[in-house]
CSV table of C-alpha atoms in Angstrom, one decimal:
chain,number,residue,atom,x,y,z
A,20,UNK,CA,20.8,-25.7,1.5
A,21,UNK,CA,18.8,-28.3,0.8
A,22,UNK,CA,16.8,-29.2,-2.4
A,23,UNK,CA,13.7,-28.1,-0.2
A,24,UNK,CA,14.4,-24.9,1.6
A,25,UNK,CA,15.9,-24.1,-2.3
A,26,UNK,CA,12.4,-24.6,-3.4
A,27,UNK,CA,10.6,-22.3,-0.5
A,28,UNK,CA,12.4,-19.0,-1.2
A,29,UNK,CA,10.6,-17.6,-4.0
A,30,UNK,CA,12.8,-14.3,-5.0
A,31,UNK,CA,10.4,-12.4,-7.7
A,32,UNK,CA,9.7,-9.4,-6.1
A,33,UNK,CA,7.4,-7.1,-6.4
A,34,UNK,CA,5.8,-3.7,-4.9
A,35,UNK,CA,2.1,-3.7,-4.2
A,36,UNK,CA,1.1,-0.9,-3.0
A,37,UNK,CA,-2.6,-0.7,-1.2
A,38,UNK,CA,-4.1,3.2,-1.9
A,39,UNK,CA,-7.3,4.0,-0.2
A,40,UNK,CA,-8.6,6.4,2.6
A,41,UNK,CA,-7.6,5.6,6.7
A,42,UNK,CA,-9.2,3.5,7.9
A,43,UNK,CA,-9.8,1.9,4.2
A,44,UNK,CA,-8.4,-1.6,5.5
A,45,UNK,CA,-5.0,-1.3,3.9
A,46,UNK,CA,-2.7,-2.7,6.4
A,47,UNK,CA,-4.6,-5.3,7.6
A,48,UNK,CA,-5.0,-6.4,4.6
A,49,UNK,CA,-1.6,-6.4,3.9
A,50,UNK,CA,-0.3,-8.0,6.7
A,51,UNK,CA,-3.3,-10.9,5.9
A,52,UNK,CA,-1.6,-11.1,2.7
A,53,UNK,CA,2.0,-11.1,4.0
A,54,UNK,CA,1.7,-14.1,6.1
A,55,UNK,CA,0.4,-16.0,3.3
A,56,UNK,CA,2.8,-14.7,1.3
A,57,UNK,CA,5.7,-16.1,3.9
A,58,UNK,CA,4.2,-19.3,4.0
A,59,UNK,CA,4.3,-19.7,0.4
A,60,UNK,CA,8.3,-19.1,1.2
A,61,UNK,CA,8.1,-15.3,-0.6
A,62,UNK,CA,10.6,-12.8,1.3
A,63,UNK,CA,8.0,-10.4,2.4
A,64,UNK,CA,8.2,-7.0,3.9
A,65,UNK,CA,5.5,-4.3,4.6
A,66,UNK,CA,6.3,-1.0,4.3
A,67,UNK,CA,3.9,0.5,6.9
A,68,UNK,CA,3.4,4.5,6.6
A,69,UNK,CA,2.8,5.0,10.2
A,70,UNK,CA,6.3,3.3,10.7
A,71,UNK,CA,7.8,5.2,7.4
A,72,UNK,CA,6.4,8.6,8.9
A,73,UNK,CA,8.2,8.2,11.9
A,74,UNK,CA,11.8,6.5,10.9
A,75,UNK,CA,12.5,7.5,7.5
A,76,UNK,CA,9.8,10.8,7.1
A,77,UNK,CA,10.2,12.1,10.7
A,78,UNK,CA,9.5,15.9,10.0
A,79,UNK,CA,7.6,16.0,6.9
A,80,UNK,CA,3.5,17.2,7.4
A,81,UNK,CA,1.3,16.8,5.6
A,82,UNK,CA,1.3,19.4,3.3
A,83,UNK,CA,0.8,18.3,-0.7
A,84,UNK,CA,4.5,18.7,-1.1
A,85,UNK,CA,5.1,16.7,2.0
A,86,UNK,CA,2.9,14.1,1.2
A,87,UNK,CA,4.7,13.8,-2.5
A,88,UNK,CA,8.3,14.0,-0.8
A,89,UNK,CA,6.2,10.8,1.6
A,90,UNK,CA,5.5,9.2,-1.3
A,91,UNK,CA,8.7,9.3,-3.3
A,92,UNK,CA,10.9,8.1,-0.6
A,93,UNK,CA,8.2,5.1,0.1
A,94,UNK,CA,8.5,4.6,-3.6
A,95,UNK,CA,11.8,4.2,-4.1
A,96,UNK,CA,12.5,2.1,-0.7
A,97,UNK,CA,9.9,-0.3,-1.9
A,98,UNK,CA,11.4,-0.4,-5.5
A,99,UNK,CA,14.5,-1.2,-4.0
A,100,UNK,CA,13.4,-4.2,-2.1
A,101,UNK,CA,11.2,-5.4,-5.3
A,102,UNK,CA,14.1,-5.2,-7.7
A,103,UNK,CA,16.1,-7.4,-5.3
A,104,UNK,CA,13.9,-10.1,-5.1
A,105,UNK,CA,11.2,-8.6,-1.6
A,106,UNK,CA,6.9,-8.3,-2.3
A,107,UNK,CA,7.1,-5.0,-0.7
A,108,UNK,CA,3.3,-4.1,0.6
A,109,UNK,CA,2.5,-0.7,0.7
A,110,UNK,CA,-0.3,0.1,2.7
A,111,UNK,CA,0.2,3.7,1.9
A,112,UNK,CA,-2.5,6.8,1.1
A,113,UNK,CA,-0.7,8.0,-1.5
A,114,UNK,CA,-3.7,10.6,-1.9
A,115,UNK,CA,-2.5,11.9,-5.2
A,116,UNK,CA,-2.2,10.4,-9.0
A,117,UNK,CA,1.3,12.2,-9.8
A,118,UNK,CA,2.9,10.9,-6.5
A,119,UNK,CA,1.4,7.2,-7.2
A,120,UNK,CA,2.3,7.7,-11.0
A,121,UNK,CA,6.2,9.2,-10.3
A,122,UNK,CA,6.3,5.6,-8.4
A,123,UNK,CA,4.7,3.5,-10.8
A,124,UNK,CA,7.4,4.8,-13.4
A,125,UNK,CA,10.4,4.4,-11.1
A,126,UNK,CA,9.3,1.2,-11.4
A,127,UNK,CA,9.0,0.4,-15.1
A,128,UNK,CA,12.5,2.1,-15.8
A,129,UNK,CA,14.0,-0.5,-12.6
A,130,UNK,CA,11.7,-3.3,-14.3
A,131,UNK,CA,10.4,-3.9,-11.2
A,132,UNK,CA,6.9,-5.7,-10.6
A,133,UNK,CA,4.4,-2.6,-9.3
A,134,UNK,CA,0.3,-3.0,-8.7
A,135,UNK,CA,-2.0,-0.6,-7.4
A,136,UNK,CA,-4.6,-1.6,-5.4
A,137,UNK,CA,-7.4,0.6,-4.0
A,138,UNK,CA,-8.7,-0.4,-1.3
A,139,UNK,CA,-12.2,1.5,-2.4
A,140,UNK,CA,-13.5,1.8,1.1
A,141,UNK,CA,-16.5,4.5,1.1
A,142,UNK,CA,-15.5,7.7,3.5
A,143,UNK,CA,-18.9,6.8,5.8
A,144,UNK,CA,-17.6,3.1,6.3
A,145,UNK,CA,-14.2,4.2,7.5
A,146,UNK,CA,-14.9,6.6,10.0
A,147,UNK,CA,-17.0,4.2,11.6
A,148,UNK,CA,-14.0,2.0,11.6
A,149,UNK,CA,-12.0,4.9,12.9
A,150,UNK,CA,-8.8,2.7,13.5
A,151,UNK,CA,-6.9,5.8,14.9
A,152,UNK,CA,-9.3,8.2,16.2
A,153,UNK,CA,-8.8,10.0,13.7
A,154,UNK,CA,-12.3,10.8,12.0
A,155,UNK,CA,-13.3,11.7,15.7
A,156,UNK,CA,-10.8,14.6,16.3
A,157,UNK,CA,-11.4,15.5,12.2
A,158,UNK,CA,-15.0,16.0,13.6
A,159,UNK,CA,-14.4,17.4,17.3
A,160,UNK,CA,-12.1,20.1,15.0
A,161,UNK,CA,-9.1,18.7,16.8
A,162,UNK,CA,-7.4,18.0,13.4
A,163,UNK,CA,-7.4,19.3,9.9
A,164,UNK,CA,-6.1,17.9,6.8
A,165,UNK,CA,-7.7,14.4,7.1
A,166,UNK,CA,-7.5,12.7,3.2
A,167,UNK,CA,-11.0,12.2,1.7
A,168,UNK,CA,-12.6,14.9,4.4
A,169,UNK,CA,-11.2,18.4,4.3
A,170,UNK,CA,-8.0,17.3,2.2
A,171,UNK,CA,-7.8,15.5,-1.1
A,172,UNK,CA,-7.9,11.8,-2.3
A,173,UNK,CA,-7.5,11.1,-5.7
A,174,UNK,CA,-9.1,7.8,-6.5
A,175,UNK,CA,-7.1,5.4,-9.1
A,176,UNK,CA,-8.5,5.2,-12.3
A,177,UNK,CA,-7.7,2.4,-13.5
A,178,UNK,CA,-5.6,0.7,-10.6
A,179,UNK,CA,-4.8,-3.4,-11.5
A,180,UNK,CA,-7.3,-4.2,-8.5
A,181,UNK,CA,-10.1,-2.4,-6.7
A,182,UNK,CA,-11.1,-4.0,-3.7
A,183,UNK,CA,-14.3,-3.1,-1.5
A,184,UNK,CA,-13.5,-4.1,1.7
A,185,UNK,CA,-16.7,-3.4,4.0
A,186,UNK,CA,-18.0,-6.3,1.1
A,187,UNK,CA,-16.0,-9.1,2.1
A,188,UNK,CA,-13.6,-10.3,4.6
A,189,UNK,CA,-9.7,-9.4,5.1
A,190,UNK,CA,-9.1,-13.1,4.1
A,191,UNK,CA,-10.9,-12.7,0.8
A,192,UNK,CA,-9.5,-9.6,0.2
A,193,UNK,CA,-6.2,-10.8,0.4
A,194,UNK,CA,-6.8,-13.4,-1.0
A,195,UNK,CA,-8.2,-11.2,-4.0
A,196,UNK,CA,-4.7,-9.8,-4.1
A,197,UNK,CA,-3.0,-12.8,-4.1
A,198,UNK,CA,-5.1,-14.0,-7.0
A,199,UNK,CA,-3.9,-11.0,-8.4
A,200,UNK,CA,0.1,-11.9,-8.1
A,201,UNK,CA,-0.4,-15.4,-9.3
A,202,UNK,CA,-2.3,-14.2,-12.3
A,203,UNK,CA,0.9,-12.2,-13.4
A,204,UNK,CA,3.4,-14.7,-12.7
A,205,UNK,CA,4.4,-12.9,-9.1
A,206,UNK,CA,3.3,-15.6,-6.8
């Protein structure tokens, strides 16, 4: 390996993980962030839920103790990959404080890197966006259970960043996050 390539792989890693209702933004702003991130020569791997539902949560609903076992298992694959050197981004509902909590402290007994980010996207602005449909069939009463409509979405408190994205572009909001990683010594 060259003196080079040495210096392009960056191997503090880290777990940011991007709360905030569908639709909200969250994986497209994580995957805006991700390529940066790969340029920068950071391993870099997205932990998608839709993908996490169906290969590693195939079975679970999306009951409250569902969503927590969700969670949990996102939580600790993520801390994983962060405590051996990944940015795991976690565009991930998380809709409640304890299940985002239990993973925040998984992480501080690893000693592994962990921000919240919420993605503070107002309830009217995604379901215009209505990535999936699923606002529609919420409203059609094709589906119950949709976070932030007839199910619960605990907003962060105090999460490291908020971001509004229907006020700026995916660019600057990744780049908001990135500002965010360099700030603590994580990129």
């Amino acid at each position: 390996m060259t003196t080079s390539t040495k210096e392009l792989h960056v191997t503090t890693g880290a777990t940011v993980w991007l709360t905030g209702l569908p639709s909200a933004g969250k994986t497209t702003i994580a995957y805006e962030l991700a390529g940066r991130l790969r340029e920068e020569g950071h391993l870099v791997e997205v932990l998608d839920g839709d993908e996490i539902r169906e290969f590693i949560s195939a079975g679970l609903g999306f009951s409250r103790e569902d969503r927590h076992t969700n969670v949990q298992r996102i939580g600790f694959l993520a801390e994983l990959l962060a405590r051996n050197g990944v940015k795991a981004l976690v565009p991930v509902i998380a809709p409640y404080t304890d299940s985002r909590e239990a993973v925040r402290k998984r992480h501080q007994e690893s000693g592994a890197a962990y921000l919240e980010i919420h993605v503070a996207t107002p309830v009217e602005v995604c379901s215009v966006r209505d990535v999936k449909g699923l606002y529609a069939k919420q409203a059609a009463g094709e589906l119950s259970g949709l976070t932030g409509v007839d199910d619960p979405y605990e907003e962060p408190e105090s999460p490291d960043l908020r971001i509004e994205s229907q006020n700026q572009t995916v660019h600057e909001s990744a780049a908001a996050v990135h500002a965010l990683l360099t700030e603590r010594g994580l990129a």
